[in-house]
Amino acid sequence: MLELKNVRYTYPGTDQPILKNLNFEVADKRIGLIGANGSGKTTLFHLLIGLLNPDEGELLLHGQPVTTKETLRALRKEVGFLFQSSDDQLFSPTVIEDVAFGPLNLGFPPEEAREIAVKTLHNLGLTGFEERITHRLSGGEKKLVALATILSMQPKILLLDEPTNNLDPKTRSRLIDILKGLDQHQIIISHDWDFLSHTTTILYEIAHGHIHRCEEDHVHVHRHVHKAGDHPHHHQHSS
Ligand SMILES: Nc1ncnc2c1ncn2[C@@H]1O[C@H](COP(=O)(O)OP(=O)(O)OP(=O)(O)O)[C@@H](O)[C@H]1O
Ligand SMILES: [Mg+2]
């Protein structure tokens, strides 16, 4: 449904492309995206949402190139993007205004937009946050409210850029339950392997400007006990 075809992208003022010969299709329901810091994961999301335009190649939605304002609007309606930094996402004075903003923008009347926002907050366990001042929320609270601003628009695809940043173990595991309960396609960038093992079934890695599917890495859940308790941690797979 959403696809990048033969894409190359170079940041202005730099001479090396960050991504080259990139082919990527959102075909599977739960995709994990890994890669070293600076490998181009966030850049890939920016290309998928049309925030950046490729030097070469194209972005397709349902097989149609996204080139005009109208096709870009259609794309933004279908794809919800959770920014790596919540401060880039939240801009209204109160939580309810931020979460109602999307539905208002989609044309819902104010009363209905508010109802959708209240319901979305409720589904995320954020009832009571409606009148809170957005910029005074904690990092983890901001992350969940940012997720609410996206879900209130009922997108078909969710792009989540490091959603577990700033989350304590309890909130992180609540997020796992929330994401598992959603029906949308999800692509999740994370360095949190254990989180990906719970939320995704297929893994892609970006390295040296290329993306490849990790055929040999099977994302799976395993249970065990650590001295450090239930804090998020990584597992390196050697084969
Ligand atoms: N506007 C910009 N101009 C020039 N270079 C940029 C710009 N934005 C990002 N870059 C560079 O592009 C590379 C890829 O950045 P990107 O944010 O996509 O990495 P990432 O894989 O998301 O990393 P991280 O895991 O740290 O979030 C980095 O080296 C970064 O410094
Ligand atoms: Mg990033």
PDB file of C-alpha atoms in Angstrom, residues 5-142:
ATOM      1  CA  LYS A   5      10.843   2.525  -5.181  1.00  0.00           C
ATOM      2  CA  ASN A   6      14.494   2.823  -6.228  1.00  0.00           C
ATOM      3  CA  VAL A   7      14.977   5.718  -3.879  1.00  0.00           C
ATOM      4  CA  ARG A   8      18.168   7.625  -3.275  1.00  0.00           C
ATOM      5  CA  TYR A   9      18.368  10.414  -0.742  1.00  0.00           C
ATOM      6  CA  THR A  10      21.160  12.887  -0.023  1.00  0.00           C
ATOM      7  CA  TYR A  11      20.836  15.668   2.551  1.00  0.00           C
ATOM      8  CA  PRO A  12      21.410  19.120   1.051  1.00  0.00           C
ATOM      9  CA  GLY A  13      24.980  20.305   1.538  1.00  0.00           C
ATOM     10  CA  THR A  14      26.340  16.755   1.880  1.00  0.00           C
ATOM     11  CA  ASP A  15      27.878  14.664  -0.880  1.00  0.00           C
ATOM     12  CA  GLN A  16      27.142  11.115   0.260  1.00  0.00           C
ATOM     13  CA  PRO A  17      23.641   9.688  -0.042  1.00  0.00           C
ATOM     14  CA  ILE A  18      22.194   8.443   3.255  1.00  0.00           C
ATOM     15  CA  LEU A  19      20.033   5.919   1.414  1.00  0.00           C
ATOM     16  CA  LYS A  20      20.585   4.432  -2.038  1.00  0.00           C
ATOM     17  CA  ASN A  21      18.770   1.953  -4.310  1.00  0.00           C
ATOM     18  CA  LEU A  22      16.181   1.716  -1.612  1.00  0.00           C
ATOM     19  CA  ASN A  23      13.141  -0.470  -2.177  1.00  0.00           C
ATOM     20  CA  PHE A  24      10.787  -0.817   0.702  1.00  0.00           C
ATOM     21  CA  GLU A  25       7.151  -1.764   0.825  1.00  0.00           C
ATOM     22  CA  VAL A  26       4.784  -1.718   3.769  1.00  0.00           C
ATOM     23  CA  ALA A  27       3.360  -5.125   2.997  1.00  0.00           C
ATOM     24  CA  ASP A  28       3.553  -6.885   6.332  1.00  0.00           C
ATOM     25  CA  LYS A  29       1.532  -5.927   9.351  1.00  0.00           C
ATOM     26  CA  ARG A  30       4.220  -5.674  12.009  1.00  0.00           C
ATOM     27  CA  ILE A  31       7.639  -4.565  10.849  1.00  0.00           C
ATOM     28  CA  GLY A  32      10.600  -3.801  13.089  1.00  0.00           C
ATOM     29  CA  LEU A  33      13.326  -1.497  11.767  1.00  0.00           C
ATOM     30  CA  ILE A  34      16.776  -1.602  13.291  1.00  0.00           C
ATOM     31  CA  GLY A  35      20.137  -0.025  12.463  1.00  0.00           C
ATOM     32  CA  ALA A  36      22.967   1.890  14.096  1.00  0.00           C
ATOM     33  CA  ASN A  37      22.642   5.526  15.161  1.00  0.00           C
ATOM     34  CA  GLY A  38      22.791   7.705  12.086  1.00  0.00           C
ATOM     35  CA  SER A  39      22.142   4.827   9.666  1.00  0.00           C
ATOM     36  CA  GLY A  40      19.076   6.541   8.185  1.00  0.00           C
ATOM     37  CA  LYS A  41      16.046   5.057   9.959  1.00  0.00           C
ATOM     38  CA  THR A  42      14.372   8.370  10.756  1.00  0.00           C
ATOM     39  CA  THR A  43      15.296   9.579   7.263  1.00  0.00           C
ATOM     40  CA  LEU A  44      13.433   6.572   5.826  1.00  0.00           C
ATOM     41  CA  PHE A  45      10.319   7.532   7.805  1.00  0.00           C
ATOM     42  CA  HIS A  46      10.589  11.135   6.591  1.00  0.00           C
ATOM     43  CA  LEU A  47      10.690   9.826   3.029  1.00  0.00           C
ATOM     44  CA  LEU A  48       7.693   7.538   3.664  1.00  0.00           C
ATOM     45  CA  ILE A  49       5.594  10.449   4.909  1.00  0.00           C
ATOM     46  CA  GLY A  50       6.745  12.845   2.190  1.00  0.00           C
ATOM     47  CA  LEU A  51       8.584  15.187   4.554  1.00  0.00           C
ATOM     48  CA  LEU A  52      11.661  14.646   2.410  1.00  0.00           C
ATOM     49  CA  ASN A  53      11.734  14.211  -1.352  1.00  0.00           C
ATOM     50  CA  PRO A  54      14.061  11.611  -2.853  1.00  0.00           C
ATOM     51  CA  ASP A  55      16.835  12.655  -5.288  1.00  0.00           C
ATOM     52  CA  GLU A  56      15.804   9.678  -7.378  1.00  0.00           C
ATOM     53  CA  GLY A  57      12.974   7.166  -7.276  1.00  0.00           C
ATOM     54  CA  GLU A  58       9.451   7.602  -6.002  1.00  0.00           C
ATOM     55  CA  LEU A  59       6.978   7.264  -3.177  1.00  0.00           C
ATOM     56  CA  LEU A  60       3.813   5.342  -4.045  1.00  0.00           C
ATOM     57  CA  LEU A  61       0.520   5.102  -2.183  1.00  0.00           C
ATOM     58  CA  HIS A  62      -1.744   2.324  -3.477  1.00  0.00           C
ATOM     59  CA  GLY A  63       0.448   2.203  -6.571  1.00  0.00           C
ATOM     60  CA  GLN A  64       0.032   5.928  -7.310  1.00  0.00           C
ATOM     61  CA  PRO A  65       2.992   8.319  -7.114  1.00  0.00           C
ATOM     62  CA  VAL A  66       2.707  10.879  -4.311  1.00  0.00           C
ATOM     63  CA  THR A  67       3.581  14.042  -6.172  1.00  0.00           C
ATOM     64  CA  THR A  68       0.748  16.532  -5.764  1.00  0.00           C
ATOM     65  CA  LYS A  69      -0.712  18.342  -2.754  1.00  0.00           C
ATOM     66  CA  GLU A  70      -3.822  16.147  -2.991  1.00  0.00           C
ATOM     67  CA  THR A  71      -1.898  12.862  -2.998  1.00  0.00           C
ATOM     68  CA  LEU A  72       0.234  14.134  -0.123  1.00  0.00           C
ATOM     69  CA  ARG A  73      -2.909  14.995   1.826  1.00  0.00           C
ATOM     70  CA  ALA A  74      -4.281  11.499   1.181  1.00  0.00           C
ATOM     71  CA  LEU A  75      -0.995  10.038   2.403  1.00  0.00           C
ATOM     72  CA  ARG A  76      -0.984  12.094   5.599  1.00  0.00           C
ATOM     73  CA  LYS A  77      -4.522  10.884   6.305  1.00  0.00           C
ATOM     74  CA  GLU A  78      -3.531   7.255   5.982  1.00  0.00           C
ATOM     75  CA  VAL A  79      -0.170   7.352   7.688  1.00  0.00           C
ATOM     76  CA  GLY A  80       0.362   8.359  11.306  1.00  0.00           C
ATOM     77  CA  PHE A  81       3.902   9.244  12.308  1.00  0.00           C
ATOM     78  CA  LEU A  82       5.111   9.176  15.903  1.00  0.00           C
ATOM     79  CA  PHE A  83       8.166  11.457  15.984  1.00  0.00           C
ATOM     80  CA  GLN A  84      11.368  10.379  17.687  1.00  0.00           C
ATOM     81  CA  SER A  85      11.064  13.480  19.868  1.00  0.00           C
ATOM     82  CA  SER A  86       7.593  14.149  21.310  1.00  0.00           C
ATOM     83  CA  ASP A  87       8.389  17.860  21.540  1.00  0.00           C
ATOM     84  CA  ASP A  88       8.361  17.942  17.732  1.00  0.00           C
ATOM     85  CA  GLN A  89       4.839  16.507  17.773  1.00  0.00           C
ATOM     86  CA  LEU A  90       3.010  18.398  20.515  1.00  0.00           C
ATOM     87  CA  PHE A  91       2.278  22.070  20.052  1.00  0.00           C
ATOM     88  CA  SER A  92      -1.091  22.894  21.629  1.00  0.00           C
ATOM     89  CA  PRO A  93      -1.373  24.354  25.139  1.00  0.00           C
ATOM     90  CA  THR A  94      -3.489  21.488  26.492  1.00  0.00           C
ATOM     91  CA  VAL A  95      -3.601  17.752  25.871  1.00  0.00           C
ATOM     92  CA  ILE A  96      -7.204  17.736  24.642  1.00  0.00           C
ATOM     93  CA  GLU A  97      -6.451  20.464  22.079  1.00  0.00           C
ATOM     94  CA  ASP A  98      -3.500  18.492  20.765  1.00  0.00           C
ATOM     95  CA  VAL A  99      -5.449  15.231  20.464  1.00  0.00           C
ATOM     96  CA  ALA A 100      -8.520  16.928  18.946  1.00  0.00           C
ATOM     97  CA  PHE A 101      -6.395  18.845  16.443  1.00  0.00           C
ATOM     98  CA  GLY A 102      -6.129  15.945  13.957  1.00  0.00           C
ATOM     99  CA  PRO A 103      -9.863  15.142  13.825  1.00  0.00           C
ATOM    100  CA  LEU A 104     -10.649  18.878  13.528  1.00  0.00           C
ATOM    101  CA  ASN A 105      -8.207  19.064  10.666  1.00  0.00           C
ATOM    102  CA  LEU A 106      -9.927  16.108   9.013  1.00  0.00           C
ATOM    103  CA  GLY A 107     -13.180  18.078   9.079  1.00  0.00           C
ATOM    104  CA  PHE A 108     -14.952  16.766  12.170  1.00  0.00           C
ATOM    105  CA  PRO A 109     -17.080  19.380  13.960  1.00  0.00           C
ATOM    106  CA  PRO A 110     -15.536  20.601  17.259  1.00  0.00           C
ATOM    107  CA  GLU A 111     -17.870  18.622  19.547  1.00  0.00           C
ATOM    108  CA  GLU A 112     -17.225  15.387  17.671  1.00  0.00           C
ATOM    109  CA  ALA A 113     -13.472  16.033  17.491  1.00  0.00           C
ATOM    110  CA  ARG A 114     -13.462  16.479  21.268  1.00  0.00           C
ATOM    111  CA  GLU A 115     -15.413  13.255  21.755  1.00  0.00           C
ATOM    112  CA  ILE A 116     -12.927  11.364  19.584  1.00  0.00           C
ATOM    113  CA  ALA A 117     -10.049  12.880  21.560  1.00  0.00           C
ATOM    114  CA  VAL A 118     -11.595  11.951  24.915  1.00  0.00           C
ATOM    115  CA  LYS A 119     -12.186   8.402  23.720  1.00  0.00           C
ATOM    116  CA  THR A 120      -8.664   8.051  22.316  1.00  0.00           C
ATOM    117  CA  LEU A 121      -7.158   9.265  25.585  1.00  0.00           C
ATOM    118  CA  HIS A 122      -9.359   6.810  27.439  1.00  0.00           C
ATOM    119  CA  ASN A 123      -8.174   3.912  25.268  1.00  0.00           C
ATOM    120  CA  LEU A 124      -4.591   4.798  26.122  1.00  0.00           C
ATOM    121  CA  GLY A 125      -5.319   4.979  29.844  1.00  0.00           C
ATOM    122  CA  LEU A 126      -4.973   8.766  29.821  1.00  0.00           C
ATOM    123  CA  THR A 127      -8.390   9.742  31.141  1.00  0.00           C
ATOM    124  CA  GLY A 128      -7.946  12.807  33.345  1.00  0.00           C
ATOM    125  CA  PHE A 129      -5.128  14.202  31.195  1.00  0.00           C
ATOM    126  CA  GLU A 130      -7.480  16.300  29.034  1.00  0.00           C
ATOM    127  CA  GLU A 131      -6.763  19.694  30.570  1.00  0.00           C
ATOM    128  CA  ARG A 132      -3.119  19.051  31.477  1.00  0.00           C
ATOM    129  CA  ILE A 133      -0.579  21.522  30.096  1.00  0.00           C
ATOM    130  CA  THR A 134       1.215  19.671  27.315  1.00  0.00           C
ATOM    131  CA  HIS A 135       4.705  21.078  27.806  1.00  0.00           C
ATOM    132  CA  ARG A 136       4.645  20.250  31.498  1.00  0.00           C
ATOM    133  CA  LEU A 137       4.045  16.528  30.965  1.00  0.00           C
ATOM    134  CA  SER A 138       6.825  14.063  31.740  1.00  0.00           C
ATOM    135  CA  GLY A 139       8.751  12.515  28.842  1.00  0.00           C
ATOM    136  CA  GLY A 140       6.785   9.256  29.014  1.00  0.00           C
ATOM    137  CA  GLU A 141       3.443  11.042  29.326  1.00  0.00           C
ATOM    138  CA  LYS A 142       4.341  13.154  26.300  1.00  0.00           C
TER     139      LYS A 142
END
